[in-house]
Short mmCIF file of C-alpha atoms in Angstrom, two decimals:
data_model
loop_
_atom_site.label_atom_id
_atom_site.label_comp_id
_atom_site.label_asym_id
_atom_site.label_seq_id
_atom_site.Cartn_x
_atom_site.Cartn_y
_atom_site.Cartn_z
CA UNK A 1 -52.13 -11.52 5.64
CA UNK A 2 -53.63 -12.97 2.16
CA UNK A 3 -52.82 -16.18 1.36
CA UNK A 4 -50.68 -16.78 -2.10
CA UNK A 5 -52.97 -17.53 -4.76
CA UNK A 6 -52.92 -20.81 -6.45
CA UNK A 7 -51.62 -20.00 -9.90
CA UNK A 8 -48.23 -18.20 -7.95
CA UNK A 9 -48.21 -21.30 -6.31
CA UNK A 10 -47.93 -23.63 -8.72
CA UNK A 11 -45.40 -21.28 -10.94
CA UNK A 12 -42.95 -21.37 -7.77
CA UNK A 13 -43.02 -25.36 -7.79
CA UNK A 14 -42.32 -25.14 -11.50
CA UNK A 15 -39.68 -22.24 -11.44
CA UNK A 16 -37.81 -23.10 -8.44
CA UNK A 17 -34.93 -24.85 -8.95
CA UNK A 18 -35.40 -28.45 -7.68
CA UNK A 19 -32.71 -31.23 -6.32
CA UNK A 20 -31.22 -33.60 -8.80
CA UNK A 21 -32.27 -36.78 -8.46
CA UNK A 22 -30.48 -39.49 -7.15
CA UNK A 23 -28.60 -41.72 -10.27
CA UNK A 24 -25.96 -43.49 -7.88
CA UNK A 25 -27.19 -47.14 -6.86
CA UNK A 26 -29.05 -47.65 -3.38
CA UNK A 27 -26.80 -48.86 -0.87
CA UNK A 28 -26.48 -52.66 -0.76
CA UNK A 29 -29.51 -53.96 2.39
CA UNK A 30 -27.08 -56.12 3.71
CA UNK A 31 -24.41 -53.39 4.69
CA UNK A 32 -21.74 -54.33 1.82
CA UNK A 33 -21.23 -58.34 2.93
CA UNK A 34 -21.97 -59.67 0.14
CA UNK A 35 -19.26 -57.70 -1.93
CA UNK A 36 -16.77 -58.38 0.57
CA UNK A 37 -17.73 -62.16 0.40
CA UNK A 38 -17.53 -62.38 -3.72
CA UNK A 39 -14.00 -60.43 -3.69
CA UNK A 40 -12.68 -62.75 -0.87
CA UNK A 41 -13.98 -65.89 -3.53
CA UNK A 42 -12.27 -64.29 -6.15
CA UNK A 43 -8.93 -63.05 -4.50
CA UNK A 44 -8.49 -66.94 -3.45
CA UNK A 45 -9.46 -67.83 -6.78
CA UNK A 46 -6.93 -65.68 -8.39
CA UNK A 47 -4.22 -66.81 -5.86
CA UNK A 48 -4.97 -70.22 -6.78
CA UNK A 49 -4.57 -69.78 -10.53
CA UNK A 50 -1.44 -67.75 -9.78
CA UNK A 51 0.46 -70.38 -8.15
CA UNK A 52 -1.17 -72.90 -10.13
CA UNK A 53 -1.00 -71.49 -13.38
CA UNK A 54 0.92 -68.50 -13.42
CA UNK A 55 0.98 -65.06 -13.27
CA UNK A 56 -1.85 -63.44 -16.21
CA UNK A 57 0.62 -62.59 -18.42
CA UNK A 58 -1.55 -62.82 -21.71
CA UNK A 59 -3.67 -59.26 -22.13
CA UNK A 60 -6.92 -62.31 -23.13
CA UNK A 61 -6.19 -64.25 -19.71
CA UNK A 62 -5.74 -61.19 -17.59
CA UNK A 63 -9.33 -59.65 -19.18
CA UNK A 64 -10.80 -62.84 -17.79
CA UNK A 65 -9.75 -61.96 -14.08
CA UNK A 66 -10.48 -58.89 -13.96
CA UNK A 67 -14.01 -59.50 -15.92
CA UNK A 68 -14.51 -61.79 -13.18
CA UNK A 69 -13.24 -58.90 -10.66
CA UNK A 70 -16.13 -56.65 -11.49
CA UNK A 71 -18.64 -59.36 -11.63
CA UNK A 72 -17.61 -59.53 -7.93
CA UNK A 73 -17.62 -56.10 -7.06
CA UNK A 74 -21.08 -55.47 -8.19
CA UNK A 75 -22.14 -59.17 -7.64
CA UNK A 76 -25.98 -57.52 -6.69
CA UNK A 77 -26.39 -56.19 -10.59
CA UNK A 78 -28.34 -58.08 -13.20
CA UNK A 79 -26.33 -60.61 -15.34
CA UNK A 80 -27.62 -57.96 -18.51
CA UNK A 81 -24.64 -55.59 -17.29
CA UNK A 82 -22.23 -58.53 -16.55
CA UNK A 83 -22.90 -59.23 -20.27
CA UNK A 84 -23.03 -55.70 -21.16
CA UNK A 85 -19.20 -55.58 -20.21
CA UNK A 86 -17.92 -58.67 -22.25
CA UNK A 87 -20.33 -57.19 -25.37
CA UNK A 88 -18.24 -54.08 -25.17
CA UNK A 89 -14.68 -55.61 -23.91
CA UNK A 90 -14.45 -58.57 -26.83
CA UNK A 91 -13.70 -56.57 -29.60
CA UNK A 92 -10.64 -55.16 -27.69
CA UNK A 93 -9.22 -58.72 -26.80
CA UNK A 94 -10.00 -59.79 -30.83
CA UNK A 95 -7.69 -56.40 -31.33
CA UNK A 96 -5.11 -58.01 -28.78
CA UNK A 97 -5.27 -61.13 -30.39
CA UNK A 98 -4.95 -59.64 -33.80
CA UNK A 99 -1.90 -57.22 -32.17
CA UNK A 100 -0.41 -60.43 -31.07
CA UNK A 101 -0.22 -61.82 -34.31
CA UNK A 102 1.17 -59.27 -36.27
CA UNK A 103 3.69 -58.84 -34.14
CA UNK A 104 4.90 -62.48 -34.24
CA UNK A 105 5.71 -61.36 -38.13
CA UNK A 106 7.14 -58.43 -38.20
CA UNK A 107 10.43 -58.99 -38.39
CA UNK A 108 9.73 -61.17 -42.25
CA UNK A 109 12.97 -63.22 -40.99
CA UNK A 110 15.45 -59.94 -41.90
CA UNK A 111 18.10 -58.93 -39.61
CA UNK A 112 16.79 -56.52 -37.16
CA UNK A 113 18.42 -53.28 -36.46
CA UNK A 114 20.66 -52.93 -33.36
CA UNK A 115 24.31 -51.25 -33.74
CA UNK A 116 22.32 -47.39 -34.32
CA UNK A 117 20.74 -48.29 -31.32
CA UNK A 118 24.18 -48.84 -29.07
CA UNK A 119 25.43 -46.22 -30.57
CA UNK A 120 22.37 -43.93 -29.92
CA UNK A 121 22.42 -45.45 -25.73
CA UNK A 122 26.44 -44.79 -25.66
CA UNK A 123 26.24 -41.05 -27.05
CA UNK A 124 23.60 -40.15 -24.44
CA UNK A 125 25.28 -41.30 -21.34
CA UNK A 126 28.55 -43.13 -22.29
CA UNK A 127 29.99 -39.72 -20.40
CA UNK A 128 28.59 -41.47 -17.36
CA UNK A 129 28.97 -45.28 -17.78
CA UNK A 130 32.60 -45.48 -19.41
CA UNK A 131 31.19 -45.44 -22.65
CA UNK A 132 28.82 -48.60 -22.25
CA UNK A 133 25.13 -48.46 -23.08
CA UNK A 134 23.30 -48.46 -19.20
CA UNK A 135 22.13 -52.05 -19.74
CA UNK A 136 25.35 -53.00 -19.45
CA UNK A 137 26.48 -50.55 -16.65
CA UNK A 138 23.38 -51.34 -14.59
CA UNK A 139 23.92 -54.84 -14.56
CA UNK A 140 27.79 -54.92 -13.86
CA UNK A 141 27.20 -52.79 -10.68
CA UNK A 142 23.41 -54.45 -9.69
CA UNK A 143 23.51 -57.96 -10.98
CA UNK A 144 24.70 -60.37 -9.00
CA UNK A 145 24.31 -64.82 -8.74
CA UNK A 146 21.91 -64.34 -6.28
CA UNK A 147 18.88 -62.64 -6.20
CA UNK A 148 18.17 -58.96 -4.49
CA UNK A 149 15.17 -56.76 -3.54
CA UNK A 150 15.37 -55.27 -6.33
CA UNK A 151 15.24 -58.31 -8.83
CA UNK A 152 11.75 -59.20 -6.71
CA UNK A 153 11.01 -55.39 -7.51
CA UNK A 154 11.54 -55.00 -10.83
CA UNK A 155 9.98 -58.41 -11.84
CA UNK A 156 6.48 -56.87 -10.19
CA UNK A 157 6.85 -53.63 -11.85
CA UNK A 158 7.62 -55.27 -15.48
CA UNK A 159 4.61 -57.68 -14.75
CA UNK A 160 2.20 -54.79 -13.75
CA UNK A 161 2.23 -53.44 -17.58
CA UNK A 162 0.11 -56.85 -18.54
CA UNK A 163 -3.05 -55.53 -16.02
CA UNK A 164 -2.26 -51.72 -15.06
CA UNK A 165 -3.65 -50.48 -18.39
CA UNK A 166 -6.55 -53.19 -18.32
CA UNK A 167 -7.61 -52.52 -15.10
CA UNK A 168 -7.38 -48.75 -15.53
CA UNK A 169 -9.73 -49.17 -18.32
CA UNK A 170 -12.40 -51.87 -16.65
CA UNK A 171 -12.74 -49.15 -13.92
CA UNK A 172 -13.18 -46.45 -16.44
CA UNK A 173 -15.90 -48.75 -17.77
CA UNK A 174 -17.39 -49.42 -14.79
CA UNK A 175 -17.48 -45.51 -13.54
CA UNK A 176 -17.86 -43.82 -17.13
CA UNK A 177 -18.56 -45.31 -20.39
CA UNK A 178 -17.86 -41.94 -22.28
CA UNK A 179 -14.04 -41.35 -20.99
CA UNK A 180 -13.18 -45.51 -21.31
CA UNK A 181 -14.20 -44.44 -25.32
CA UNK A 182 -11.86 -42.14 -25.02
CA UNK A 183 -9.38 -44.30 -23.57
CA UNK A 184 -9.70 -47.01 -25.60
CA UNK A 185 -9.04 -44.56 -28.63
CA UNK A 186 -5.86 -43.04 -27.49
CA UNK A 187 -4.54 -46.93 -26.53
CA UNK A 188 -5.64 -48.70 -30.03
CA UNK A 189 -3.82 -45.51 -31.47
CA UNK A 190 -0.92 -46.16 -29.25
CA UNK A 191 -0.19 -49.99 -30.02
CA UNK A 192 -1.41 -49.48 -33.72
CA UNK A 193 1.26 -46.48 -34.32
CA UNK A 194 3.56 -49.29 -32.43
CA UNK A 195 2.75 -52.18 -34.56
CA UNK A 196 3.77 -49.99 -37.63
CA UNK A 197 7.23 -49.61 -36.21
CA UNK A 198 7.63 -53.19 -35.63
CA UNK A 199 7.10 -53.57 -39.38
CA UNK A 200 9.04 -50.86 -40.85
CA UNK A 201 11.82 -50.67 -37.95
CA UNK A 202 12.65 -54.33 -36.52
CA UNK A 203 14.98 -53.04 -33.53
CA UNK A 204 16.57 -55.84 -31.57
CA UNK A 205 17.05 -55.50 -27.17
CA UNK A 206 20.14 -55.51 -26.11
CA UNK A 207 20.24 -59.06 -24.90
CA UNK A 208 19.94 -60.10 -28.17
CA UNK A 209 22.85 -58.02 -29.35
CA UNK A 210 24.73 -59.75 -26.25
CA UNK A 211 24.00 -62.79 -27.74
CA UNK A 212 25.34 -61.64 -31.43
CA UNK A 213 28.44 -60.11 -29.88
CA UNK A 214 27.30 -56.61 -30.92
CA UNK A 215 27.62 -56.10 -26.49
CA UNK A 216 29.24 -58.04 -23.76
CA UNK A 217 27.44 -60.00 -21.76
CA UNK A 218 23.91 -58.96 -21.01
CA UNK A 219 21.97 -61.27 -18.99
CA UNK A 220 17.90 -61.59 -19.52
CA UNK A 221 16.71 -61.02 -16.16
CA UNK A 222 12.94 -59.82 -16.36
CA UNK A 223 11.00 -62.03 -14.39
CA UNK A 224 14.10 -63.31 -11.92
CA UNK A 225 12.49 -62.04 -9.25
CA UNK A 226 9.64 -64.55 -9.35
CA UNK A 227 11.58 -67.94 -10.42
CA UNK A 228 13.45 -66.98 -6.99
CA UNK A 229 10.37 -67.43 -5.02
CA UNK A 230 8.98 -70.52 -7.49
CA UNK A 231 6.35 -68.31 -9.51
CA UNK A 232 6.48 -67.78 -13.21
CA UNK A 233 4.03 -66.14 -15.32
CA UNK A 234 0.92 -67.91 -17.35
CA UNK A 235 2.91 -66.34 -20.58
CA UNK A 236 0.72 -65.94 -24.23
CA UNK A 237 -0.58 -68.80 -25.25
CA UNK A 238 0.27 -67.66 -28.99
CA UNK A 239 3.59 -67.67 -28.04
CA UNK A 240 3.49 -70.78 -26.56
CA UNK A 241 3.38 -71.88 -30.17
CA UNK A 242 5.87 -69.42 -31.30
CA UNK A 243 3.03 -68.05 -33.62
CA UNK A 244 3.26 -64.76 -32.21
CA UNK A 245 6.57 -64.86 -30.80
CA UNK A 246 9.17 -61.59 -32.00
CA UNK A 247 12.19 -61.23 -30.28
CA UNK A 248 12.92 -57.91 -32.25
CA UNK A 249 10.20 -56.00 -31.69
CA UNK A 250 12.25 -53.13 -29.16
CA UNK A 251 11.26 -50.06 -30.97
CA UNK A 252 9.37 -48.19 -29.17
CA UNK A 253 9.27 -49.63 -25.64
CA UNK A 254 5.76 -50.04 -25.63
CA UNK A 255 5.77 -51.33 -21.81
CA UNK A 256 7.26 -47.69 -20.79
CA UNK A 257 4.29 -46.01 -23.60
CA UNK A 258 1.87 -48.15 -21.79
CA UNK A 259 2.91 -46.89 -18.41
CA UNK A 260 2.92 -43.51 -19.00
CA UNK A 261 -0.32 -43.38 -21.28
CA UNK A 262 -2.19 -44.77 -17.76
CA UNK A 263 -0.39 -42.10 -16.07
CA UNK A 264 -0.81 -38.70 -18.23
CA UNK A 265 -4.63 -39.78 -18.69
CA UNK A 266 -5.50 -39.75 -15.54
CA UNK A 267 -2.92 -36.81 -14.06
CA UNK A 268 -5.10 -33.98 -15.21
CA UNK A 269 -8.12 -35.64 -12.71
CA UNK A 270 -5.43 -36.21 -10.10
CA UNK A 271 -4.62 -33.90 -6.93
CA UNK A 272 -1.34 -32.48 -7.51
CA UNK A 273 0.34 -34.17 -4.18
CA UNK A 274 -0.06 -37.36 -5.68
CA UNK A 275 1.82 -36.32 -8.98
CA UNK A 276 5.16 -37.60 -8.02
CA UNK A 277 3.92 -40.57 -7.19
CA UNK A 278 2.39 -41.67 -10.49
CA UNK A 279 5.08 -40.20 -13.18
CA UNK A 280 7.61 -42.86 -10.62
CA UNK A 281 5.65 -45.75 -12.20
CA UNK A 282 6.59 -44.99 -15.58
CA UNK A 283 10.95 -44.26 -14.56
CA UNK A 284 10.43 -47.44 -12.37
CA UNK A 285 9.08 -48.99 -15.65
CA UNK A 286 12.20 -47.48 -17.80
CA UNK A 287 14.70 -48.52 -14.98
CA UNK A 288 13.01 -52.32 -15.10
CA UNK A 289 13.41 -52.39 -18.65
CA UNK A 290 16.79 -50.76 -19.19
CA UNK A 291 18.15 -53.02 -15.87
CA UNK A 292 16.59 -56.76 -17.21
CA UNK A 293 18.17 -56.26 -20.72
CA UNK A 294 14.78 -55.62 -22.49
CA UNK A 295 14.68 -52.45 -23.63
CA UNK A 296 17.53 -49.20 -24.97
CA UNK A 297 16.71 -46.24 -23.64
CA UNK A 298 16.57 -44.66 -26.90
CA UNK A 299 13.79 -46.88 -26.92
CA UNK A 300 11.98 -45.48 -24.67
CA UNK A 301 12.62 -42.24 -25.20
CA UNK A 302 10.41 -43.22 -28.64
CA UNK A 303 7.65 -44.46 -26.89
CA UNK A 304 7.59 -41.85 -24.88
CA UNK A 305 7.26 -40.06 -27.98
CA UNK A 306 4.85 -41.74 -29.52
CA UNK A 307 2.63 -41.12 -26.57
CA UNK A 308 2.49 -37.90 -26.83
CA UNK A 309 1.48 -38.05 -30.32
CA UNK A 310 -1.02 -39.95 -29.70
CA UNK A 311 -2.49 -37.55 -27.29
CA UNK A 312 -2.02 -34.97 -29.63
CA UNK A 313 -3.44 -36.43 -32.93
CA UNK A 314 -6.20 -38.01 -31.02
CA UNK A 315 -7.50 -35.29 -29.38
CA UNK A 316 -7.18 -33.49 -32.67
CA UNK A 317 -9.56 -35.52 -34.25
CA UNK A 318 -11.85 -36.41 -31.84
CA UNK A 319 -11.93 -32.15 -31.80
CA UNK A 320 -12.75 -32.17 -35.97
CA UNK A 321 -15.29 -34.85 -35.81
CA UNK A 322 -17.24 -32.72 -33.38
CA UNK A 323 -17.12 -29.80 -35.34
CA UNK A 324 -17.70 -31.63 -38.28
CA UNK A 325 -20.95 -33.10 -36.41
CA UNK A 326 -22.39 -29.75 -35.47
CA UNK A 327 -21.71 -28.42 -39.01
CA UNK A 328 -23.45 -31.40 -40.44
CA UNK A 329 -26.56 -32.57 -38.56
CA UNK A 330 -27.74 -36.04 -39.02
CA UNK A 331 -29.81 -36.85 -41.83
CA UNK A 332 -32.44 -38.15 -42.12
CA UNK A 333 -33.99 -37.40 -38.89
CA UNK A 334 -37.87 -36.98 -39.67
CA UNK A 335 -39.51 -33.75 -38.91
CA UNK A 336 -41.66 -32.74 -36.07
CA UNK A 337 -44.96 -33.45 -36.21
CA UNK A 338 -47.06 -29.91 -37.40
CA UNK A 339 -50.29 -31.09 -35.25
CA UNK A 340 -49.92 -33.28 -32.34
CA UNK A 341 -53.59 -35.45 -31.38
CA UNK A 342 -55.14 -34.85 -28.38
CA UNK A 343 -54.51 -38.30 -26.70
CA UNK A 344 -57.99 -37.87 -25.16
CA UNK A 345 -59.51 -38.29 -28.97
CA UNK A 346 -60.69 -41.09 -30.68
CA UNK A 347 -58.32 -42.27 -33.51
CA UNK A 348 -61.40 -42.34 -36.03
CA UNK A 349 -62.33 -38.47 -35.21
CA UNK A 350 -60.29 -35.60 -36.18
CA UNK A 351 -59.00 -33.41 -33.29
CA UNK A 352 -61.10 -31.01 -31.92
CA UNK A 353 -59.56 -27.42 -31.91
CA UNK A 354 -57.94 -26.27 -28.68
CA UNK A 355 -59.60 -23.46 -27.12
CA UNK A 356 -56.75 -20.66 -25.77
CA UNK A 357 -56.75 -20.73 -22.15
CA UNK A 358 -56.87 -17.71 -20.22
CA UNK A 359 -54.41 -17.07 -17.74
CA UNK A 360 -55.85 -16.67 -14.49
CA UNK A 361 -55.17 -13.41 -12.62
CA UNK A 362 -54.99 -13.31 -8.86
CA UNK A 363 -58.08 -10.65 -7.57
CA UNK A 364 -55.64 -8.87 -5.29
CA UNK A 365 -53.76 -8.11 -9.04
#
């Protein structure tokens, strides 16, 4: 039997498909140890803080933990990509800080709306709560002197919307850089079409129409769950100063948007069996916020709203910017070279002209 010929040879190693090669990084030498020993550091260092400090209430404080969390996760990595991740994550805490701000003046001092907003709560379900809004029902059947399971529960589910969406997004970062872009986009959208509201719609919770006699007694009960066991959260230092601090700005319920944004962005990537689970977060969310005396659920109802517009003119545009990009290459990209230099040539000599090879021909052919 003849052996193949050379030049077949050499076309099959060229034709045939080959395997990928590897991009995920080599496993750790030392078996994993030395990422369980950096989490343990910083999972006592958190706990620390925590009942020293607080709970990371402030979106800046809470980046720095869970910066710190993926230093410790891939402790074995170069300090460039440590650096790499604050280079890309400050502009979004400036934007927080900047959010903050705005925030703390959007009310201008005028009196912020509230009756349209009982009204709105009593027509939907004043059928089923003897024509009070459902803070109010809520707490006359759940709220009681001392505290229940489900104080301690909702307390935990209204502090998960200061890291659930920051989290979501450092693992994004950490596992793809080109759908955290896309991330980031639809949030900045989300609290920027928020922010707007504040200023053209000052809407007032209803414990502070409780406190106006516009309701009966609501009772501000948000983070009860954790003075019960001695905690409290670290809180924004801006509004530590009242700089930033707006008790009006209800409409939309940006902690149910938040909620469900994290939710619908990552449902399409999820298994189906774990659906229910993640659209509870953002009802436990809107029952944590309707319950404490936070939030209308008119309100959220809006920011539900306003997240899927968001989506949708998002995704719209990110859509026209990439037709817009293959319509319109990028200028001023130089044109290939006509002659390439035969790197074997001296830079003084002109090339020498290539002589046409001549394929070879197997003699069995």
């Amino acid at each position: 039997m003849p052996y193949p010929s050379l030049t077949l040879t050499a076309m099959a190693v060229v034709t045939d498909p080959q395997p990928p090669a590897r991009t995920d990084p080599p496993a750790s030498p030392d078996g994993g140890r030395r990422r369980v020993v950096a989490m343990t550091v910083w999972a006592v260092a958190f706990v620390a803080a925590w009942l020293a400090i607080g709970l990371p209430t402030d979106p800046a404080y809470a980046f720095v933990w869970i910066w710190l969390a993926t230093i410790a996760w891939n402790s074995e990595r170069p300090w460039r990509s440590h650096l790499r991740f604050a280079r890309d994550w400050v502009p979004v805490v400036l934007l927080f800080v900047v959010y903050n701000l705005s925030r703390g003046f959007a009310d201008n001092g005028a009196t912020p709306h509230a009756m349209e907003l009982i009204v709105a709560d009593r027509f939907m379900f004043g059928w089923a709560t003897g024509g009070e809004v459902p803070t109010v029902w809520l707490q006359q059947h759940l709220y009681h002197p001392q505290v229940h399971w489900w104080d301690v529960a909702a307390s935990w589910v209204y502090f998960s919307h200061f890291v659930v969406a920051l989290a979501a997004a450092a693992v994004l970062w950490l596992r793809d850089r080109h759908r955290w872009a896309a991330y980031m986009r639809r949030w900045g959208f989300l609290c920027a079409a928020g922010l707007v509201t504040y200023f053209l719609y000052p809407a007032a919770p209803p414990w502070w129409a409780a406190q106006n006699g516009l309701l009966t007694e609501v009772a501000r009960i948000s983070t009860r769950g954790w003075k019960a066991f001695g905690m409290h959260g670290a809180g924004n230092v801006l509004n530590a100063g009242q700089i930033a601090s707006n008790p009006v700005a209800a409409m939309p319920s940006l902690h149910t948007a938040w909620a469900l944004f994290v939710v619908l962005f990552f449902l399409t990537s999820t298994r189906r069996r774990w659906w229910p689970l993640l659209l509870a977060y953002p009802l436990a969310m809107t029952f944590t916020l309707v319950y404490s005396g936070e939030h209308y659920v008119i309100d959220v109802l809006v920011g539900w709203a306003y997240v899927g517009l968001t989506f949708l003119v998002v995704g719209l545009a990110e859509r026209g910017w990439a037709a817009w990009r293959a319509r319109h290459p990028k200028a001023g990209t130089p044109p290939p070279p006509e002659h390439t230099a035969d790197p074997e040539t001296p830079p003084n000599e002109p090339p020498s002209p290539r002589t046409p090879t001549t394929p070879q021909v197997p003699a069995d052919h």
